[in-house]
Amino acid sequence: MSARVGVVTFPGSLDDGDAARAVRVAGGEAVRLWHGDSSLHGVDAVVLPGGFSYGDYLRTGAIARFAPVMESIIDGARGGLPVLGICNGFQILCEAHLLPGALTRNSHLHFRNRDQWLRVSATNTAWTNSFESDQDVLIPLKSGEGRYVADQATLDELAANGRIVATYQRGNPNGSERDIAGVTNEAGNVVGLMPHPEHAIEALTGPSLDGLGFFTSILKHLAGASA
């Protein structure tokens, strides 16, 4: 039986369909979840997709964090439910205090859309276990508020404890502190990533197949958990 991975749709979500497709291409069952429904319908993991939830009003992710579905996701994540936040989803996870830090306006104040090299440094999370340590991958990036910031003590703690999931390579596209592209929580079940792995799963449409590893990783993690 395939693992059931929920993909949330908020008003203004853009990449929920692509995230659901990535789950299916990886071999899982994608279950669509609605922002106004607090039920997670028995899913084994959750993806918070990219887009502009609630039009990015107030600030990115600030309103989505209070959606009914997020109450259940927050409770589930604290109990070990794997959650991946991509771009806007990463912003939501920070607003929900499931991940430290914040995502702010790009330092150059421009929207950045390009294929971006990353180095995956933390491979012990639920979403990155299919990668080799320090593996370089090429994944699309598209964001205007992608600059990761945190106080120096938090940045030091993330680095010391292996919680920086990925860093930008061959140029920092947004001014993120310490070139951070993604982070994880202490348990490794919650990951936030600014670039879009769901756009790099097929040769026809992506710059590589590198993004598929994030989705095969969660299936591998869930298979191990149920063994």
PDB file of C-alpha atoms in Angstrom:
ATOM      1  CA  MET A   1       0.000   0.000   0.000  1.00  0.00           C
ATOM      2  CA  SER A   2       1.414   3.399  -1.026  1.00  0.00           C
ATOM      3  CA  ALA A   3       2.228   5.999   1.589  1.00  0.00           C
ATOM      4  CA  ARG A   4      -0.363   8.764   1.681  1.00  0.00           C
ATOM      5  CA  VAL A   5       1.162  12.241   1.447  1.00  0.00           C
ATOM      6  CA  GLY A   6      -1.147  15.207   1.936  1.00  0.00           C
ATOM      7  CA  VAL A   7      -0.723  18.357  -0.148  1.00  0.00           C
ATOM      8  CA  VAL A   8      -2.441  21.449   1.245  1.00  0.00           C
ATOM      9  CA  THR A   9      -4.229  24.004  -0.915  1.00  0.00           C
ATOM     10  CA  PHE A  10      -4.578  27.534   0.482  1.00  0.00           C
ATOM     11  CA  PRO A  11      -6.243  30.454  -1.300  1.00  0.00           C
ATOM     12  CA  GLY A  12      -3.411  31.636  -3.534  1.00  0.00           C
ATOM     13  CA  SER A  13      -1.482  28.352  -3.631  1.00  0.00           C
ATOM     14  CA  LEU A  14       0.347  28.003  -6.927  1.00  0.00           C
ATOM     15  CA  ASP A  15       2.303  24.759  -6.860  1.00  0.00           C
ATOM     16  CA  ASP A  16      -0.002  22.354  -5.045  1.00  0.00           C
ATOM     17  CA  GLY A  17      -0.757  20.472  -8.256  1.00  0.00           C
ATOM     18  CA  ASP A  18       2.922  20.089  -9.076  1.00  0.00           C
ATOM     19  CA  ALA A  19       3.696  18.905  -5.536  1.00  0.00           C
ATOM     20  CA  ALA A  20       0.932  16.305  -5.764  1.00  0.00           C
ATOM     21  CA  ARG A  21       2.324  15.126  -9.086  1.00  0.00           C
ATOM     22  CA  ALA A  22       5.807  14.827  -7.582  1.00  0.00           C
ATOM     23  CA  VAL A  23       4.417  12.591  -4.852  1.00  0.00           C
ATOM     24  CA  ARG A  24       2.799  10.360  -7.469  1.00  0.00           C
ATOM     25  CA  VAL A  25       5.909  10.232  -9.667  1.00  0.00           C
ATOM     26  CA  ALA A  26       7.916   9.170  -6.612  1.00  0.00           C
ATOM     27  CA  GLY A  27       5.466   6.318  -6.028  1.00  0.00           C
ATOM     28  CA  GLY A  28       3.233   7.694  -3.289  1.00  0.00           C
ATOM     29  CA  GLU A  29      -0.461   8.516  -3.088  1.00  0.00           C
ATOM     30  CA  ALA A  30      -1.149  12.258  -3.111  1.00  0.00           C
ATOM     31  CA  VAL A  31      -4.072  13.328  -0.928  1.00  0.00           C
ATOM     32  CA  ARG A  32      -5.391  16.835  -1.454  1.00  0.00           C
ATOM     33  CA  LEU A  33      -6.010  18.751   1.780  1.00  0.00           C
ATOM     34  CA  TRP A  34      -8.053  21.955   2.049  1.00  0.00           C
ATOM     35  CA  HIS A  35      -6.997  24.917   4.182  1.00  0.00           C
ATOM     36  CA  GLY A  36     -10.436  25.237   5.782  1.00  0.00           C
ATOM     37  CA  ASP A  37     -10.704  21.570   6.800  1.00  0.00           C
ATOM     38  CA  SER A  38      -8.895  20.699  10.008  1.00  0.00           C
ATOM     39  CA  SER A  39      -8.886  16.973   9.185  1.00  0.00           C
ATOM     40  CA  LEU A  40      -5.693  15.504   7.745  1.00  0.00           C
ATOM     41  CA  HIS A  41      -7.643  12.461   6.537  1.00  0.00           C
ATOM     42  CA  GLY A  42      -5.152   9.981   7.899  1.00  0.00           C
ATOM     43  CA  VAL A  43      -2.153  11.037   5.784  1.00  0.00           C
ATOM     44  CA  ASP A  44       1.331   9.856   6.660  1.00  0.00           C
ATOM     45  CA  ALA A  45       3.102  13.117   5.754  1.00  0.00           C
ATOM     46  CA  VAL A  46       2.240  16.629   4.563  1.00  0.00           C
ATOM     47  CA  VAL A  47       3.590  19.040   1.950  1.00  0.00           C
ATOM     48  CA  LEU A  48       2.917  22.769   2.259  1.00  0.00           C
ATOM     49  CA  PRO A  49       3.371  23.977  -1.336  1.00  0.00           C
ATOM     50  CA  GLY A  50       4.652  27.168  -2.873  1.00  0.00           C
ATOM     51  CA  GLY A  51       2.511  30.087  -3.970  1.00  0.00           C
ATOM     52  CA  PHE A  52       1.062  33.205  -2.415  1.00  0.00           C
ATOM     53  CA  SER A  53      -1.238  31.994   0.350  1.00  0.00           C
ATOM     54  CA  TYR A  54      -3.915  34.558   1.154  1.00  0.00           C
ATOM     55  CA  GLY A  55      -2.205  36.911  -1.296  1.00  0.00           C
ATOM     56  CA  ASP A  56       0.810  37.293   1.020  1.00  0.00           C
ATOM     57  CA  TYR A  57      -1.184  39.891   2.947  1.00  0.00           C
ATOM     58  CA  LEU A  58       0.337  41.153   6.209  1.00  0.00           C
ATOM     59  CA  ARG A  59       3.489  39.171   5.368  1.00  0.00           C
ATOM     60  CA  THR A  60       4.185  35.877   3.664  1.00  0.00           C
ATOM     61  CA  GLY A  61       2.645  32.943   5.519  1.00  0.00           C
ATOM     62  CA  ALA A  62       1.248  35.055   8.354  1.00  0.00           C
ATOM     63  CA  ILE A  63      -2.431  34.364   7.654  1.00  0.00           C
ATOM     64  CA  ALA A  64      -2.016  30.787   6.408  1.00  0.00           C
ATOM     65  CA  ARG A  65      -0.392  29.908   9.708  1.00  0.00           C
ATOM     66  CA  PHE A  66      -3.837  30.297  11.349  1.00  0.00           C
ATOM     67  CA  ALA A  67      -5.798  28.197   8.829  1.00  0.00           C
ATOM     68  CA  PRO A  68      -7.792  25.322  10.395  1.00  0.00           C
ATOM     69  CA  VAL A  69      -5.646  22.715   8.653  1.00  0.00           C
ATOM     70  CA  MET A  70      -2.537  24.220  10.230  1.00  0.00           C
ATOM     71  CA  GLU A  71      -3.802  23.528  13.731  1.00  0.00           C
ATOM     72  CA  SER A  72      -3.753  19.818  12.935  1.00  0.00           C
ATOM     73  CA  ILE A  73      -0.443  20.026  11.080  1.00  0.00           C
ATOM     74  CA  ILE A  74       1.238  21.824  13.981  1.00  0.00           C
ATOM     75  CA  ASP A  75      -0.032  19.223  16.456  1.00  0.00           C
ATOM     76  CA  GLY A  76       0.977  16.406  14.132  1.00  0.00           C
ATOM     77  CA  ALA A  77       4.446  17.811  13.468  1.00  0.00           C
ATOM     78  CA  ARG A  78       5.133  18.109  17.174  1.00  0.00           C
ATOM     79  CA  GLY A  79       4.198  14.438  17.432  1.00  0.00           C
ATOM     80  CA  GLY A  80       6.512  13.362  14.602  1.00  0.00           C
ATOM     81  CA  LEU A  81       4.411  13.851  11.459  1.00  0.00           C
ATOM     82  CA  PRO A  82       6.780  14.578   8.540  1.00  0.00           C
ATOM     83  CA  VAL A  83       6.121  18.009   7.007  1.00  0.00           C
ATOM     84  CA  LEU A  84       7.854  19.639   4.051  1.00  0.00           C
ATOM     85  CA  GLY A  85       7.345  23.344   3.412  1.00  0.00           C
ATOM     86  CA  ILE A  86       8.389  24.554  -0.036  1.00  0.00           C
ATOM     87  CA  CYS A  87       8.915  28.303  -0.614  1.00  0.00           C
ATOM     88  CA  ASN A  88       5.665  29.780   0.758  1.00  0.00           C
ATOM     89  CA  GLY A  89       5.328  26.569   2.766  1.00  0.00           C
ATOM     90  CA  PHE A  90       8.720  27.287   4.336  1.00  0.00           C
ATOM     91  CA  GLN A  91       7.482  30.751   5.247  1.00  0.00           C
ATOM     92  CA  ILE A  92       4.367  29.248   6.834  1.00  0.00           C
ATOM     93  CA  LEU A  93       6.440  26.811   8.907  1.00  0.00           C
ATOM     94  CA  CYS A  94       8.505  29.691  10.265  1.00  0.00           C
ATOM     95  CA  GLU A  95       5.374  31.690  11.068  1.00  0.00           C
ATOM     96  CA  ALA A  96       3.980  28.623  12.872  1.00  0.00           C
ATOM     97  CA  HIS A  97       7.227  28.349  14.892  1.00  0.00           C
ATOM     98  CA  LEU A  98       7.812  24.820  13.669  1.00  0.00           C
ATOM     99  CA  LEU A  99      11.103  26.102  12.241  1.00  0.00           C
ATOM    100  CA  PRO A 100      13.335  28.902  13.537  1.00  0.00           C
ATOM    101  CA  GLY A 101      14.078  32.138  11.730  1.00  0.00           C
ATOM    102  CA  ALA A 102      12.123  34.002   9.086  1.00  0.00           C
ATOM    103  CA  LEU A 103      12.006  34.597   5.335  1.00  0.00           C
ATOM    104  CA  THR A 104      12.246  38.250   4.324  1.00  0.00           C
ATOM    105  CA  ARG A 105      12.489  40.338   1.158  1.00  0.00           C
ATOM    106  CA  ASN A 106      15.377  39.423  -1.093  1.00  0.00           C
ATOM    107  CA  SER A 107      18.316  41.688  -0.309  1.00  0.00           C
ATOM    108  CA  HIS A 108      18.281  43.134  -3.852  1.00  0.00           C
ATOM    109  CA  LEU A 109      14.488  43.700  -3.613  1.00  0.00           C
ATOM    110  CA  HIS A 110      13.827  41.824  -6.864  1.00  0.00           C
ATOM    111  CA  PHE A 111      11.887  38.647  -7.537  1.00  0.00           C
ATOM    112  CA  ARG A 112      14.408  35.948  -8.447  1.00  0.00           C
ATOM    113  CA  ASN A 113      13.503  33.153 -10.887  1.00  0.00           C
ATOM    114  CA  ARG A 114      16.296  30.814 -11.973  1.00  0.00           C
ATOM    115  CA  ASP A 115      17.667  27.291 -11.806  1.00  0.00           C
ATOM    116  CA  GLN A 116      19.702  27.207  -8.613  1.00  0.00           C
ATOM    117  CA  TRP A 117      22.499  24.932  -7.455  1.00  0.00           C
ATOM    118  CA  LEU A 118      22.186  23.696  -3.864  1.00  0.00           C
ATOM    119  CA  ARG A 119      24.320  21.531  -1.628  1.00  0.00           C
ATOM    120  CA  VAL A 120      22.343  19.073   0.486  1.00  0.00           C
ATOM    121  CA  SER A 121      24.269  18.838   3.733  1.00  0.00           C
ATOM    122  CA  ALA A 122      21.769  17.242   6.135  1.00  0.00           C
ATOM    123  CA  THR A 123      20.783  13.805   4.834  1.00  0.00           C
ATOM    124  CA  ASN A 124      19.367  12.430   8.070  1.00  0.00           C
ATOM    125  CA  THR A 125      15.946  14.058   7.766  1.00  0.00           C
ATOM    126  CA  ALA A 126      12.693  12.452   6.661  1.00  0.00           C
ATOM    127  CA  TRP A 127      12.883  14.432   3.414  1.00  0.00           C
ATOM    128  CA  THR A 128      16.570  14.154   2.445  1.00  0.00           C
ATOM    129  CA  ASN A 129      17.685  10.593   3.244  1.00  0.00           C
ATOM    130  CA  SER A 130      17.921   9.656  -0.458  1.00  0.00           C
ATOM    131  CA  PHE A 131      20.787  12.104  -1.032  1.00  0.00           C
ATOM    132  CA  GLU A 132      24.510  11.691  -0.455  1.00  0.00           C
ATOM    133  CA  SER A 133      26.061  14.034   2.082  1.00  0.00           C
ATOM    134  CA  ASP A 134      27.107  17.309   0.440  1.00  0.00           C
ATOM    135  CA  GLN A 135      25.496  16.314  -2.851  1.00  0.00           C
ATOM    136  CA  ASP A 136      25.012  19.200  -5.271  1.00  0.00           C
ATOM    137  CA  VAL A 137      21.608  19.412  -6.934  1.00  0.00           C
ATOM    138  CA  LEU A 138      20.014  21.764  -9.461  1.00  0.00           C
ATOM    139  CA  ILE A 139      16.497  22.931  -8.588  1.00  0.00           C
ATOM    140  CA  PRO A 140      14.369  25.909  -9.720  1.00  0.00           C
ATOM    141  CA  LEU A 141      14.055  28.902  -7.410  1.00  0.00           C
ATOM    142  CA  LYS A 142      11.331  31.525  -7.711  1.00  0.00           C
ATOM    143  CA  SER A 143      10.715  33.938  -4.857  1.00  0.00           C
ATOM    144  CA  GLY A 144      10.696  37.548  -3.808  1.00  0.00           C
ATOM    145  CA  GLU A 145      10.814  36.891  -0.052  1.00  0.00           C
ATOM    146  CA  GLY A 146      13.378  34.112   0.090  1.00  0.00           C
ATOM    147  CA  ARG A 147      16.082  35.628   2.269  1.00  0.00           C
ATOM    148  CA  TYR A 148      16.528  33.453   5.354  1.00  0.00           C
ATOM    149  CA  VAL A 149      17.400  35.392   8.499  1.00  0.00           C
ATOM    150  CA  ALA A 150      17.861  34.526  12.167  1.00  0.00           C
ATOM    151  CA  ASP A 151      19.872  35.828  15.098  1.00  0.00           C
ATOM    152  CA  GLN A 152      23.493  34.733  15.308  1.00  0.00           C
ATOM    153  CA  ALA A 153      22.870  32.351  18.203  1.00  0.00           C
ATOM    154  CA  THR A 154      20.211  30.525  16.194  1.00  0.00           C
ATOM    155  CA  LEU A 155      22.419  30.365  13.108  1.00  0.00           C
ATOM    156  CA  ASP A 156      25.282  28.976  15.205  1.00  0.00           C
ATOM    157  CA  GLU A 157      22.977  26.361  16.730  1.00  0.00           C
ATOM    158  CA  LEU A 158      21.641  25.285  13.327  1.00  0.00           C
ATOM    159  CA  ALA A 159      25.180  24.883  11.998  1.00  0.00           C
ATOM    160  CA  ALA A 160      26.501  23.084  15.078  1.00  0.00           C
ATOM    161  CA  ASN A 161      23.648  20.585  15.154  1.00  0.00           C
ATOM    162  CA  GLY A 162      23.543  19.767  11.460  1.00  0.00           C
ATOM    163  CA  ARG A 163      20.177  21.417  10.929  1.00  0.00           C
ATOM    164  CA  ILE A 164      21.082  23.405   7.818  1.00  0.00           C
ATOM    165  CA  VAL A 165      19.538  21.128   5.197  1.00  0.00           C
ATOM    166  CA  ALA A 166      20.804  22.888   2.080  1.00  0.00           C
ATOM    167  CA  THR A 167      22.920  25.879   1.118  1.00  0.00           C
ATOM    168  CA  TYR A 168      23.080  27.919  -2.067  1.00  0.00           C
ATOM    169  CA  GLN A 169      26.024  27.211  -4.362  1.00  0.00           C
ATOM    170  CA  ARG A 170      27.510  29.225  -7.248  1.00  0.00           C
ATOM    171  CA  GLY A 171      25.984  32.429  -5.933  1.00  0.00           C
ATOM    172  CA  ASN A 172      23.536  33.426  -3.217  1.00  0.00           C
ATOM    173  CA  PRO A 173      20.329  34.496  -5.010  1.00  0.00           C
ATOM    174  CA  ASN A 174      18.638  36.393  -2.210  1.00  0.00           C
ATOM    175  CA  GLY A 175      21.100  37.357   0.528  1.00  0.00           C
ATOM    176  CA  SER A 176      20.180  34.517   2.888  1.00  0.00           C
ATOM    177  CA  GLU A 177      22.306  34.379   6.020  1.00  0.00           C
ATOM    178  CA  ARG A 178      25.110  31.813   5.622  1.00  0.00           C
ATOM    179  CA  ASP A 179      23.719  30.900   2.185  1.00  0.00           C
ATOM    180  CA  ILE A 180      20.889  28.941   3.828  1.00  0.00           C
ATOM    181  CA  ALA A 181      18.327  27.458   1.426  1.00  0.00           C
ATOM    182  CA  GLY A 182      16.659  25.071   3.867  1.00  0.00           C
ATOM    183  CA  VAL A 183      16.580  24.055   7.524  1.00  0.00           C
ATOM    184  CA  THR A 184      15.094  21.324   9.678  1.00  0.00           C
ATOM    185  CA  ASN A 185      13.778  21.021  13.204  1.00  0.00           C
ATOM    186  CA  GLU A 186      15.620  19.104  15.920  1.00  0.00           C
ATOM    187  CA  ALA A 187      13.737  15.869  15.224  1.00  0.00           C
ATOM    188  CA  GLY A 188      14.327  15.990  11.463  1.00  0.00           C
ATOM    189  CA  ASN A 189      10.680  15.463  10.547  1.00  0.00           C
ATOM    190  CA  VAL A 190       9.989  19.092   9.575  1.00  0.00           C
ATOM    191  CA  VAL A 191      11.944  20.619   6.688  1.00  0.00           C
ATOM    192  CA  GLY A 192      11.637  24.003   5.006  1.00  0.00           C
ATOM    193  CA  LEU A 193      13.169  24.603   1.576  1.00  0.00           C
ATOM    194  CA  MET A 194      13.031  27.808  -0.453  1.00  0.00           C
ATOM    195  CA  PRO A 195      13.718  26.325  -3.944  1.00  0.00           C
ATOM    196  CA  HIS A 196      11.139  24.084  -5.630  1.00  0.00           C
ATOM    197  CA  PRO A 197      12.042  20.366  -5.869  1.00  0.00           C
ATOM    198  CA  GLU A 198       8.633  19.574  -7.390  1.00  0.00           C
ATOM    199  CA  HIS A 199       9.761  21.396 -10.532  1.00  0.00           C
ATOM    200  CA  ALA A 200      12.772  19.120 -10.994  1.00  0.00           C
ATOM    201  CA  ILE A 201      11.301  15.637 -11.249  1.00  0.00           C
ATOM    202  CA  GLU A 202      11.073  15.061 -15.017  1.00  0.00           C
ATOM    203  CA  ALA A 203      13.481  15.743 -17.883  1.00  0.00           C
ATOM    204  CA  LEU A 204      10.719  17.246 -20.034  1.00  0.00           C
ATOM    205  CA  THR A 205       9.999  20.187 -17.735  1.00  0.00           C
ATOM    206  CA  GLY A 206      12.851  20.521 -15.226  1.00  0.00           C
ATOM    207  CA  PRO A 207      16.540  21.392 -15.330  1.00  0.00           C
ATOM    208  CA  SER A 208      17.302  18.026 -13.693  1.00  0.00           C
ATOM    209  CA  LEU A 209      15.656  15.127 -11.867  1.00  0.00           C
ATOM    210  CA  ASP A 210      17.310  16.176  -8.617  1.00  0.00           C
ATOM    211  CA  GLY A 211      14.122  17.308  -6.906  1.00  0.00           C
ATOM    212  CA  LEU A 212      12.645  13.823  -6.956  1.00  0.00           C
ATOM    213  CA  GLY A 213      14.965  12.812  -4.126  1.00  0.00           C
ATOM    214  CA  PHE A 214      12.973  14.850  -1.619  1.00  0.00           C
ATOM    215  CA  PHE A 215       9.860  12.847  -2.441  1.00  0.00           C
ATOM    216  CA  THR A 216      11.494   9.427  -2.624  1.00  0.00           C
ATOM    217  CA  SER A 217      13.116  10.244   0.718  1.00  0.00           C
ATOM    218  CA  ILE A 218       9.798  10.580   2.507  1.00  0.00           C
ATOM    219  CA  LEU A 219       8.542   7.313   1.043  1.00  0.00           C
ATOM    220  CA  LYS A 220      11.744   5.598   2.161  1.00  0.00           C
ATOM    221  CA  HIS A 221      11.368   7.130   5.627  1.00  0.00           C
ATOM    222  CA  LEU A 222       7.756   6.014   5.946  1.00  0.00           C
ATOM    223  CA  ALA A 223       8.563   2.515   4.703  1.00  0.00           C
ATOM    224  CA  GLY A 224      11.264   2.237   7.364  1.00  0.00           C
ATOM    225  CA  ALA A 225       8.930   3.524  10.059  1.00  0.00           C
ATOM    226  CA  SER A 226       6.296   0.895   9.220  1.00  0.00           C
ATOM    227  CA  ALA A 227       8.741  -2.006   8.905  1.00  0.00           C
TER     228      ALA A 227
END
